[in-house]
XYZ file of C-alpha atoms in Angstrom:
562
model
C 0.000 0.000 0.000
C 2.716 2.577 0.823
C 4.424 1.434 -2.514
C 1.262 3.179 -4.314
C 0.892 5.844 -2.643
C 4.393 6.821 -2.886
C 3.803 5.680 -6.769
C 0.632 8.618 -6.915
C 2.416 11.029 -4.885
C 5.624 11.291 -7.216
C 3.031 11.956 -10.286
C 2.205 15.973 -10.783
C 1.704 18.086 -13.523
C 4.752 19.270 -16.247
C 4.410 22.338 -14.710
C 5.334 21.420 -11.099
C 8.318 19.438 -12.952
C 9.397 22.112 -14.281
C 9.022 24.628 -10.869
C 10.575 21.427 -9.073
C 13.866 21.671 -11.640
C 13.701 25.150 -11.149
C 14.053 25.716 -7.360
C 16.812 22.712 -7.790
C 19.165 24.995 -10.005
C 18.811 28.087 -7.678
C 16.251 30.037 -9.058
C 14.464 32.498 -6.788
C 12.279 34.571 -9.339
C 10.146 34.180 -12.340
C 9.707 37.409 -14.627
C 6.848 37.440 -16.942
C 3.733 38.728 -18.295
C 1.034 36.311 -18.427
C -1.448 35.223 -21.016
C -3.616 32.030 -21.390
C -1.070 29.696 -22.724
C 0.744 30.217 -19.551
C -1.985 29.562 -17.014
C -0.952 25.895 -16.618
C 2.561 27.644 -14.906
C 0.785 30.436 -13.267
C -1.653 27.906 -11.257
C 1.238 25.426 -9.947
C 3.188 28.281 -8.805
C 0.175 28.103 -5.856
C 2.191 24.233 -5.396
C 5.473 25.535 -5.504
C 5.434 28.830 -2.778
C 9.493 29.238 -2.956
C 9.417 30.758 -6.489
C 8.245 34.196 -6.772
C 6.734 35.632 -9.969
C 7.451 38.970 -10.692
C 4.971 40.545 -12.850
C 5.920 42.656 -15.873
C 3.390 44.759 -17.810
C 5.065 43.957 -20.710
C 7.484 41.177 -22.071
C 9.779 43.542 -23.046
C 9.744 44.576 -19.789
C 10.082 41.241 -18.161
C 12.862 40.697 -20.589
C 15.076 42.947 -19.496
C 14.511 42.650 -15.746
C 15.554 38.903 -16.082
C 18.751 40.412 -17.941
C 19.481 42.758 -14.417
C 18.785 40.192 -12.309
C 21.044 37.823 -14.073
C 23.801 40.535 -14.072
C 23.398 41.556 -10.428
C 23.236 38.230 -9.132
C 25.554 36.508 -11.484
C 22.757 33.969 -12.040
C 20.937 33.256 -15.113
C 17.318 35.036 -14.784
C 14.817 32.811 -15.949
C 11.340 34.448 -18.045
C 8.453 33.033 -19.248
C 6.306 35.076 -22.328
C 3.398 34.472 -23.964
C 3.484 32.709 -26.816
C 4.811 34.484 -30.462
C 3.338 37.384 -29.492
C 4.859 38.267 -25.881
C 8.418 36.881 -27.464
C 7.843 39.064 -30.466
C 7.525 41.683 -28.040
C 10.382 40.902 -25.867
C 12.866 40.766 -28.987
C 14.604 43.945 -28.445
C 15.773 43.182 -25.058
C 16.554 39.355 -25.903
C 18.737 40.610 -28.555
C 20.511 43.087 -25.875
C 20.861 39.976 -23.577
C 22.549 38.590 -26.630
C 24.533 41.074 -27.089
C 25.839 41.737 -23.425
C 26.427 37.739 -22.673
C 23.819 37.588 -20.195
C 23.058 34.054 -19.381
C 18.959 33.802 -19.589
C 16.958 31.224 -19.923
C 13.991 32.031 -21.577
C 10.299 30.038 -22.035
C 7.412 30.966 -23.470
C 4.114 29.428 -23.591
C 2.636 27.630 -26.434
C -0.583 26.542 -27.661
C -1.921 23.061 -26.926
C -0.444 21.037 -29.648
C -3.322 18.763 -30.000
C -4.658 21.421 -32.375
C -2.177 22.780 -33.624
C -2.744 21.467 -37.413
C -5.712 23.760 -37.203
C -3.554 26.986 -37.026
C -5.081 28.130 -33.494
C -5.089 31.451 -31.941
C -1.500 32.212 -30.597
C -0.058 29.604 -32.719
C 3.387 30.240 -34.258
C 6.634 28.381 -34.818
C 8.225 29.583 -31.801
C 11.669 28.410 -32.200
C 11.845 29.990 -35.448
C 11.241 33.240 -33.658
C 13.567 33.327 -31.510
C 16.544 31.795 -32.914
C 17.982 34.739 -34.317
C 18.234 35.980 -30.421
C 19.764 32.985 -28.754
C 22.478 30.227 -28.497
C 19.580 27.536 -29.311
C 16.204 27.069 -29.315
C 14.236 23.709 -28.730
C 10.556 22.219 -28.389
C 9.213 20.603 -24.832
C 7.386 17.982 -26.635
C 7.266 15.414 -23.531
C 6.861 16.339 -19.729
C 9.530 13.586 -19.091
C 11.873 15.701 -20.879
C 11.566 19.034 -18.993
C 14.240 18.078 -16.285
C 17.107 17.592 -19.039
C 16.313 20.317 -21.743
C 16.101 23.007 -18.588
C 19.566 21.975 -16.544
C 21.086 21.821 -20.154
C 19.510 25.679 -20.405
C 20.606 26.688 -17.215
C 24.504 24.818 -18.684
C 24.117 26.150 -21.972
C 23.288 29.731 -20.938
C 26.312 30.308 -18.432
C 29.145 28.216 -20.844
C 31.190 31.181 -22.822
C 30.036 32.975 -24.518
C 27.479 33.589 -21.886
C 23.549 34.308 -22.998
C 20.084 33.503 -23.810
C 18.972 29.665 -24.597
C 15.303 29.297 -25.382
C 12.324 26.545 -24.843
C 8.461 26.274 -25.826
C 6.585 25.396 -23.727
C 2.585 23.909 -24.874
C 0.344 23.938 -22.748
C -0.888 20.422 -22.963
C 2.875 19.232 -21.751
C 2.294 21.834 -18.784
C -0.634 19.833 -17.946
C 0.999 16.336 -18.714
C 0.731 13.618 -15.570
C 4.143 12.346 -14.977
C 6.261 10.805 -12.538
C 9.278 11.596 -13.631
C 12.377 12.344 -11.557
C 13.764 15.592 -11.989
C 17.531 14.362 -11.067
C 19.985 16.310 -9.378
C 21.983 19.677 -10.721
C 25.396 19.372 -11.974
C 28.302 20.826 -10.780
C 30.329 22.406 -13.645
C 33.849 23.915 -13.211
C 34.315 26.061 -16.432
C 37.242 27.726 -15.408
C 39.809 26.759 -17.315
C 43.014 28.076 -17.039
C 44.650 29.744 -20.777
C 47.928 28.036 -21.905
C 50.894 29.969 -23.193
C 50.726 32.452 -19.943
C 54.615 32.563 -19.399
C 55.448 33.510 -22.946
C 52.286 36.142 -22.751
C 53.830 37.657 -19.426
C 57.275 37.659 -20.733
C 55.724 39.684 -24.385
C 53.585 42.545 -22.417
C 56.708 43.014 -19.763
C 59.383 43.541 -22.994
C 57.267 46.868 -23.677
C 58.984 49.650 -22.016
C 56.661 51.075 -18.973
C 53.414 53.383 -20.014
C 53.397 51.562 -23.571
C 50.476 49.050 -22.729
C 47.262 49.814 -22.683
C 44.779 47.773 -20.649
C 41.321 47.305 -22.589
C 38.877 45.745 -19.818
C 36.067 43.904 -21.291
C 32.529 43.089 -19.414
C 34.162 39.662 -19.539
C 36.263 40.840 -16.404
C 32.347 41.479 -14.489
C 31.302 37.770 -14.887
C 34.777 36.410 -13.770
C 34.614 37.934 -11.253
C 38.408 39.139 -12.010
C 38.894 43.263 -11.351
C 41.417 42.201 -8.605
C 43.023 40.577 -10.621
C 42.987 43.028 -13.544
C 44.454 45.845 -11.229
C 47.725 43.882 -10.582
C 48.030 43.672 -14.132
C 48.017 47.086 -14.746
C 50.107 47.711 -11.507
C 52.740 45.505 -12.468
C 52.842 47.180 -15.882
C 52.055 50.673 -15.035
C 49.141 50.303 -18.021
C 46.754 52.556 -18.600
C 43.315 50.815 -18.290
C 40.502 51.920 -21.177
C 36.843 50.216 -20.964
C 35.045 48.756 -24.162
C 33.654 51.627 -26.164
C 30.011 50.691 -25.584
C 30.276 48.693 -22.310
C 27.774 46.349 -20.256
C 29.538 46.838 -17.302
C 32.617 49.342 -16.571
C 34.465 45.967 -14.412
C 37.351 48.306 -13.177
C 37.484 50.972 -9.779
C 36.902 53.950 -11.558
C 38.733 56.081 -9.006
C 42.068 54.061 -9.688
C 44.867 56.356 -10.845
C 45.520 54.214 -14.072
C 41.593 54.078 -15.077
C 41.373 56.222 -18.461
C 37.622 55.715 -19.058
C 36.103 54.105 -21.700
C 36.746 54.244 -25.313
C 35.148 56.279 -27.985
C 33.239 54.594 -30.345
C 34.576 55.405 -33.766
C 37.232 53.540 -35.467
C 39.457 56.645 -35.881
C 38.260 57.771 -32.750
C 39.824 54.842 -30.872
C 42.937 55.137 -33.152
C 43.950 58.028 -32.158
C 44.222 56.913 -28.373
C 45.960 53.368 -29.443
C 48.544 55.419 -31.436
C 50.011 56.604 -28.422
C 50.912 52.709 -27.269
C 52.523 50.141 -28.376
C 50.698 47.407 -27.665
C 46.946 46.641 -25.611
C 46.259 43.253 -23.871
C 42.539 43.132 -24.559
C 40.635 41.221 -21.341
C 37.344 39.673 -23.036
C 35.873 39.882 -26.082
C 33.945 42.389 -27.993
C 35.645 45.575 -26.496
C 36.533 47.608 -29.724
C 32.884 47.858 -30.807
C 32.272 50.786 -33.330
C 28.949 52.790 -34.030
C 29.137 54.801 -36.931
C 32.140 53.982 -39.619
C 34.965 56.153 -40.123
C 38.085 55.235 -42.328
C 40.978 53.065 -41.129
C 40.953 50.091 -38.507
C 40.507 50.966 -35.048
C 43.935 49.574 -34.429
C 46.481 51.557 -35.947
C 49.553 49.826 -37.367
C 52.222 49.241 -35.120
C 49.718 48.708 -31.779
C 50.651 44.954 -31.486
C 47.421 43.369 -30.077
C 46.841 40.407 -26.919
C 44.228 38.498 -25.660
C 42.410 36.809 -23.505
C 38.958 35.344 -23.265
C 37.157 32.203 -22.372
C 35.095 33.076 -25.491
C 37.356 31.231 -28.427
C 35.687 32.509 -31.282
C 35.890 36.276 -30.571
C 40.076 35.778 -30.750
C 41.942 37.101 -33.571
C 38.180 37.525 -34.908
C 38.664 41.449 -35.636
C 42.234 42.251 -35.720
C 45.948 39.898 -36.046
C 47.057 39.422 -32.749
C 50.697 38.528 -31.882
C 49.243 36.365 -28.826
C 45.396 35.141 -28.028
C 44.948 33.004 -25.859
C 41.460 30.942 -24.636
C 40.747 30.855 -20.725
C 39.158 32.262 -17.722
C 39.952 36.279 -16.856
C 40.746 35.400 -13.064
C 42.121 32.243 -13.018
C 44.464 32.542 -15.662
C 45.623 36.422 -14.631
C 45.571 34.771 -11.634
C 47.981 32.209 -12.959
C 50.090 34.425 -14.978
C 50.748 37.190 -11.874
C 53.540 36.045 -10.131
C 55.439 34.961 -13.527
C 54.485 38.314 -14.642
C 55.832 39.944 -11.373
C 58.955 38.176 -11.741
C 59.820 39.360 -15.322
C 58.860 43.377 -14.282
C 60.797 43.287 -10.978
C 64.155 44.800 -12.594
C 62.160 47.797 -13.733
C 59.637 48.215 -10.823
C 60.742 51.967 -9.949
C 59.823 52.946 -13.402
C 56.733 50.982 -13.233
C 56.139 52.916 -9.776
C 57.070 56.451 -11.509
C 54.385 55.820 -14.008
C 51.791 55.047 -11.751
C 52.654 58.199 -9.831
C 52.511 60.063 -13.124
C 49.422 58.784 -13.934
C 47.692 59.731 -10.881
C 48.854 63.474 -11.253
C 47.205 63.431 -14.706
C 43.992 62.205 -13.686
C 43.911 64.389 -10.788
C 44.709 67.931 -12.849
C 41.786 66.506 -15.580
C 39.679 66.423 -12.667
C 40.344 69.661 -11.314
C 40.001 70.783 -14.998
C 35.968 69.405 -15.531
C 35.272 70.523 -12.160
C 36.059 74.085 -12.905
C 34.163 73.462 -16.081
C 31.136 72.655 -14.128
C 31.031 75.113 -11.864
C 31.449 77.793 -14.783
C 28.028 76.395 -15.633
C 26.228 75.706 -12.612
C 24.118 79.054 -12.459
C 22.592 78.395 -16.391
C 19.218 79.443 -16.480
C 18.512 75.668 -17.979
C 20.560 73.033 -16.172
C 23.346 71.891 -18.321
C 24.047 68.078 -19.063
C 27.462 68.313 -17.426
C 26.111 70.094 -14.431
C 23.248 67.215 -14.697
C 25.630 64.093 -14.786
C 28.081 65.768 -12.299
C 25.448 66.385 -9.339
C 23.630 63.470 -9.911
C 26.672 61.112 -9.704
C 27.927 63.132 -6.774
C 24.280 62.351 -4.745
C 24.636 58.943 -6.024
C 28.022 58.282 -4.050
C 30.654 55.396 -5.260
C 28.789 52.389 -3.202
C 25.388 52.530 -4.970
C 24.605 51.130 -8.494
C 23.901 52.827 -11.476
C 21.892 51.406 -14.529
C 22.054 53.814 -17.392
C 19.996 54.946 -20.488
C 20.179 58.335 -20.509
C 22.030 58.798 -23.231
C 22.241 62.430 -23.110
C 24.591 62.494 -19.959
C 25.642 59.161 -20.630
C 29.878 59.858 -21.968
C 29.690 62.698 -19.387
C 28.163 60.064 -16.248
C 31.390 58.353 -16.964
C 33.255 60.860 -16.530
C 32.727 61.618 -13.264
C 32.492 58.306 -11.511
C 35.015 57.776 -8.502
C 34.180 54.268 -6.721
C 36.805 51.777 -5.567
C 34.618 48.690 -6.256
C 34.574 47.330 -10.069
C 31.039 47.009 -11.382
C 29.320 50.154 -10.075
C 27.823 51.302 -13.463
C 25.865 49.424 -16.266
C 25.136 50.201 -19.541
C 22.686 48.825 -22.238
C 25.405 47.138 -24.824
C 23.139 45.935 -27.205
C 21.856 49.729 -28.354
C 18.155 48.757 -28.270
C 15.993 51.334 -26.002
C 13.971 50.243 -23.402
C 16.495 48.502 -21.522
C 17.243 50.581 -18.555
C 14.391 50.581 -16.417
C 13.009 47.218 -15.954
C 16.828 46.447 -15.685
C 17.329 48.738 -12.926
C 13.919 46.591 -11.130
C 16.188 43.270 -11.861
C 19.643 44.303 -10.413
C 17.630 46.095 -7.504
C 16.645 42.071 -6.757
C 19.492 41.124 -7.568
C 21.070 42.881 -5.292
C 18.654 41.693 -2.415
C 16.599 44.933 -2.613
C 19.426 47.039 -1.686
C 19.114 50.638 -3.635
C 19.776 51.252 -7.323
C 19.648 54.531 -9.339
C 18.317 54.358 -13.253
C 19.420 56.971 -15.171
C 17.349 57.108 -18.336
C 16.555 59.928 -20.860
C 13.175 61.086 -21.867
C 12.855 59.117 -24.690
C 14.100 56.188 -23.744
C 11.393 56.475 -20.377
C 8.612 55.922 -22.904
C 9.657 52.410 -24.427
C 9.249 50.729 -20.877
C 7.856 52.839 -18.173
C 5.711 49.620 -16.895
C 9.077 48.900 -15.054
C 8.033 51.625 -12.533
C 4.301 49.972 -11.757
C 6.640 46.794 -10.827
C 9.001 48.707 -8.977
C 6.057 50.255 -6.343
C 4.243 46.498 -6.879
C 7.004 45.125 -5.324
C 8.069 48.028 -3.129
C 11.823 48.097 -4.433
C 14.150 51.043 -3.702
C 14.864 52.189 -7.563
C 15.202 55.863 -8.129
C 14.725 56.708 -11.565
C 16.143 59.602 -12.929
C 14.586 60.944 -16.074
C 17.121 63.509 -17.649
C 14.676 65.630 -19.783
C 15.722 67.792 -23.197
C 12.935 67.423 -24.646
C 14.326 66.002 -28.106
C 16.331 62.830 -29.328
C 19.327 65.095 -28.659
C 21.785 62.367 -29.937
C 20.156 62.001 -33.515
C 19.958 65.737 -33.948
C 23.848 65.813 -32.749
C 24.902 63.489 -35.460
C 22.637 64.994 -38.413
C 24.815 68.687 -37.339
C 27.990 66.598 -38.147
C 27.148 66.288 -41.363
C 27.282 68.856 -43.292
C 25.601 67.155 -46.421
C 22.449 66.734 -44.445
C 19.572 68.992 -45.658
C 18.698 69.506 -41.414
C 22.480 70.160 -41.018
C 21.867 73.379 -43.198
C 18.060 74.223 -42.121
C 18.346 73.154 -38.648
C 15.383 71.266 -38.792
C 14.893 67.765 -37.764
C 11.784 65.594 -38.544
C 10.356 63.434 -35.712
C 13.501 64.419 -32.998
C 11.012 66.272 -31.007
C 9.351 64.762 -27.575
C 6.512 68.144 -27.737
C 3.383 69.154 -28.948
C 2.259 67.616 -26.805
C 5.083 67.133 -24.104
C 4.992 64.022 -22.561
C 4.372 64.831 -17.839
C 6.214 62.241 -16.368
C 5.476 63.199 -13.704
C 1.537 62.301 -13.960
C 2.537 58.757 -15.360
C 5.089 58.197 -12.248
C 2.017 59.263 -10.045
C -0.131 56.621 -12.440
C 2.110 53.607 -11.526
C 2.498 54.663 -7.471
C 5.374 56.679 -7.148
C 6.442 59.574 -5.555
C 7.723 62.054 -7.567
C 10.087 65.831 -8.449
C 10.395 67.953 -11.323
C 13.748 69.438 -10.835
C 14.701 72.810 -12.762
C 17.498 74.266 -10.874
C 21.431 72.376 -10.285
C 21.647 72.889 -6.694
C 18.304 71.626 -6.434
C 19.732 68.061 -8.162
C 21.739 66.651 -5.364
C 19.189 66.866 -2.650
C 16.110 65.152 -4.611
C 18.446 62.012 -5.095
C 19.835 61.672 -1.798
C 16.317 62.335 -0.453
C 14.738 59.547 -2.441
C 17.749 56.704 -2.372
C 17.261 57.743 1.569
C 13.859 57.206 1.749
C 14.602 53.107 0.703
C 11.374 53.359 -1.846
C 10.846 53.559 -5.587
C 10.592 57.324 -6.810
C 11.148 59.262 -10.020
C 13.147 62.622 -10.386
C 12.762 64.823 -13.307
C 15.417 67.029 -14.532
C 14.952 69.376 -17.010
C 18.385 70.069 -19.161
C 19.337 71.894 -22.223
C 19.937 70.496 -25.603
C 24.117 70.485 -24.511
C-alpha cells in the first residue's frame, strides 16, 4: 500500500516538474507577463510557494529585468512570455541579452499542440522566432523531458560565450501527468586556465613602462576578475581603457591608471591606441564601433593580446601577436607572479608611471570641475552640471543602470568608486532597456538601492518597469534627464554637413513636444512619488532624499539640448 501511494504522490503536472527543476538549479524569481497559454505555470506556482513571480506589464519589460537580475546576481534570470506574441515583443531586449552575454533562460508558452494542425489562436513556430536571439532554441514535446532540456539551459546559458537559450513550452505538456524524476543539478567547473601564460607575461613586460594599454572587457564582471585586472596594470604601469560601448565598466573607476572608456569610432579609438605600443585586450567584444569612419581601429604598429574564455571572438577582428582561450581570473591569476617576476628589474619605473598617472587624472579632474562650476548658475541646467550632481548624490557604493544617453559619456566621466562594477550600460543599443533592468539588479542585489538613469525618450519604451518597482516596493530611483528632443540624432545629423537639417536646422520626428509628454503624472499613475527638478543645486538633494527614503521614486530634470 505505501508502494502506491508513494507511486501517486511522485506523479504531478509538467508544470510542477518544471518549478521542481527550477528551485533545484537556484532560481528564486520568475519574470513574466502572463497570457492564457501560460496559465498551466501560473496555477502550480500556488504548489510551488518558494518561487516568486514577478509581474511585468510587458514582455519587453520582463525581458530585461531577467537580464538585471542575471547581471546583479551573477545567475541566469529565468522568463516566461506568452506565446509568439509576448516573445515578439520581448525581442529587443533578448537581442541586448545577446549582445551583453547575459546568461537567460527564456520560455514561453505555447498553444496546446493537439490542435495545432488547425492553425489556433496564438499559434506560431516559436523556435523559429527566436533563434535569431539565442544560443539555441528547442521544443518541450514530452513532460519527461523538462528536467534535461532546462539543466542543459541553465549549462548552456552560463558556458562562454554567456547568454540567452530558449524553450516552448505547450500547454498540454504543462498539464501532462508524470512521474518523472527531476535528477539532481550538476556541478560544472568552467574555469579553465589559458595556456601559453609565461610567454604572454614575458611579451607585455618587454614593452617599455606606459606603452600598454589595458582594454577591460565586461568579460572581467562575470569572472569575477577586477582584482586581478588591477595587478596587471600595476605591475605594468598600463593605462586601463573600458570597451567603447560597455555592459559593465568591471574596473574601480577612481584608480589612478583608469582612463575611461573608449570612444566609439574607429578613428576615434585610433587616435588613443597610437600613443601605445601594444593593448592586452581582457574579453571579447571591447573595440565595438557605431558609426564607420576610415581606417581600422587599431592603428599599425599597436601589437594586439588576448584573452577570453570566449574562443571565437580571438583574432576575430584584428591579427594578434598572442590570443589566448581561458578564464579572466584564473588565468591572470595564474600568470601574476610569472608576470611579477619578469617586471621586478624595472619596478621603480613601473612605480614612476603610476605616480605620473595619478597626477594626470587628478589635474583633468580639477580641470571638468572648474568646467562645471562655470556652468552651474545656467538658467537651464546643463548636461554636465546634470551628470556631475547626480553622480555626486549617487556616491561610489550605490549602483547605477544607465539609459540616458544624453549624460551618458559625461556620467562616466565623473564616476570615482573603488569597487569594479558600479555602473551598467545597455550594450546591445536597443531602447527600453534601462528601467526594468534597474527593477532586476535592484533584486538582484537583495533589494538594496539602485539609481536608473534614463533619458526622456528612452522612459517611454518601458515605463511599466516603474508599476513593478512600487508592486514590489523596491528602492529604484529613476532619474529621467529631460531635453525634450532625441538630442543624440539631432547631434549626429549637425555633423554632417551634407544633411539637408544640417543646413536648415530642422529635424523631422527628434522632437518629444506638442504635446510634451508629464512624467510626472505617469510616475504618479504607476504609485510613485515624484520631483520635477529645474534648478542644479536643487539636483543633489532630490536624489539623496529619495535613495534615503529606501522606496521607488522618479526625479525629473529638465536640461538643455548640450
Amino acid at each position: 500500500m505505501s508502494i502506491n501511494t508513494t507511486a501517486v504522490l511522485q506523479r504531478r503536472r509538467g508544470a510542477d516538474v518544471l518549478l521542481e527543476t527550477l528551485a533545484s538549479e537556484g532560481v528564486e524569481y520568475i519574470f513574466g507577463n502572463p497570457g492564457t497559454t501560460e496559465l498551466p505555470l501560473i496555477d502550480a506556482l500556488l504548489r510551488n510557494p518558494a518561487l516568486k513571480y514577478i509581474l511585468a506589464l510587458q514582455e519587453s519589460s520582463a525581458v530585461a529585468m531577467a537580464d538585471g537580475y542575471a547581471q546583479a546576481s551573477g545567475k541566469p534570470g529565468f522568463l516566461n512570455l506568452h506565446t509568439a506574441g509576448g516573445l515578439g515583443h520581448g525581442m529587443g531586449n533578448l537581442l541586448n541579452a545577446k549582445v551583453s552575454r547575459t546568461p537567460l533562460v527564456v520560455t514561453a508558452g505555447q498553444q496546446d499542440t493537439r490542435h495545432s494542425f488547425s492553425d489556433p489562436l496564438l499559434y506560431d513556430d516559436l523556435v523559429s522566432i527566436a533563434a535569431p536571439a539565442v544560443k539555441w532554441a528547442e521544443n518541450v514535446v514530452s513532460a519527461a523531458q523538462i528536467p534535461v532540456l532546462v539543466r542543459r539551459a541553465f549549462h548552456d546559458a552560463n558556458a562562454a560565450p554567456g547568454g540567452p537559450v530558449f524553450l516552448a513550452l505547450p500547454m498540454d505538456i504543462m498539464d501532462e501527468i508524470s512521474d518523472v524524476s527531476i535528477g539532481e543539478s550538476s556541478r560544472i567547473d568552467r574555469r579553465a586556465t589559458a595556456g601559453s601564460l609565461p610567454h604572454l607575461a614575458n611579451l607585455l613586460a618587454d614593452y617599455p613602462p606606459g606603452k600598454v594599454a589595458l582594454i577591460a572587457g565586461d568579460e572581467i564582471y562575470s569572472s569575477h576578475a577586477s582584482a586581478e585586472t588591477q595587478q596587471v596594470a600595476e605591475l605594468l604601469g598600463a593605462h586601463v581603457y573600458g570597451s567603447s560601448w560597455p555592459s559593465r565598466i568591471p574596473f574601480p573607476t577612481s584608480h589612478p591608471l583608469w582612463r575611461g572608456n573608449m570612444p566609439t569610432t574607429a578613428q576615434g579609438i585610433a587616435d588613443i591606441l597610437k600613443n601605445y605600443q601594444a593593448i592586452f585586450a581582457l574579453g571579447g567584444k571591447s573595440l565595438i564601433t557605431i558609426l564607420y569612419s576610415e581606417g581600422p581601429a587599431v592603428p599599425e604598429g599597436c601589437a594586439v593580446y588576448q584573452l577570453s574564455a570566449d574562443v571565437k571572438d580571438l583574432g576575430r577582428s584584428y591579427a594578434t601577436r598572442l590570443s589566448v582561450a581561458g578564464d579572466i581570473k584564473v588565468s591572470l591569476s595564474a600568470m601574476l607572479p610569472i608576470l611579477e617576476n619578469a617586471t621586478k628589474a624595472q619596478r621603480e619605473l613601473y612605480e614612476a608611471q603610476i605616480a605620473r598617472a595619478r597626477d594626470e587624472k587628478q589635474q583633468a579632474r580639477e580641470v571638468l570641475e572648474k568646467e562645471v562650476e562655470a556652468k552651474f548658475g545656467l538658467p537651464v541646467i546643463n548636461p554636465l552640471v546634470a551628470a556631475h550632481e547626480a553622480v555626486r548624490a549617487i556616491g561610489p557604493d550605490v549602483p547605477i543602470v544607465d539609459e540616458a544617453l544624453c549624460v551618458s559619456s559625461l556620467v562616466r566621466k565623473f564616476l570615482s568608486s573603488d569597487q569594479a562594477g558600479q555602473y551598467g550600460f545597455m550594450r546591445g543599443g536597443a531602447l527600453g532597456w534601462g528601467m526594468p533592468a534597474a527593477v532586476g539588479y535592484c533584486l538582484g542585489r537583495d533589494r538594496h538601492p539602485v539609481v536608473c538613469l534614463v533619458g526622456d525618450g528612452a522612459a517611454m519604451y518601458s515605463p511599466q518597469a516603474m508599476w513593478t518597482a512600487a508592486h514590489e516596493n523596491l528602492p529604484v530611483t529613476f532619474v529621467v534627464m529631460n531635453n525634450q528632443e532625441y538630442n543624440i540624432l539631432k547631434n549626429f545629423m549637425r555633423g554632417q554637413q551634407h544633411y539637408t537639417s544640417a543646413q536648415t536646422d530642422t529635424y523631422i520626428a527628434m522632437d518629444i513636444t506638442q504635446p510634451k509628454i508629464d512624467y510626472q503624472a505617469l510616475a504618479i499613475s504607476m504609485g510613485l512619488p515624484t520631483r520635477c527638478i529645474r534648478t542644479a543645486a536643487d539636483i543633489a538633494p532630490a536624489i539623496e532624499a529619495a535613495i534615503a527614503s529606501g522606496k521607488p521614486g522618479l526625479i525629473e530634470i529638465m536640461v538643455s539640448a548640450g
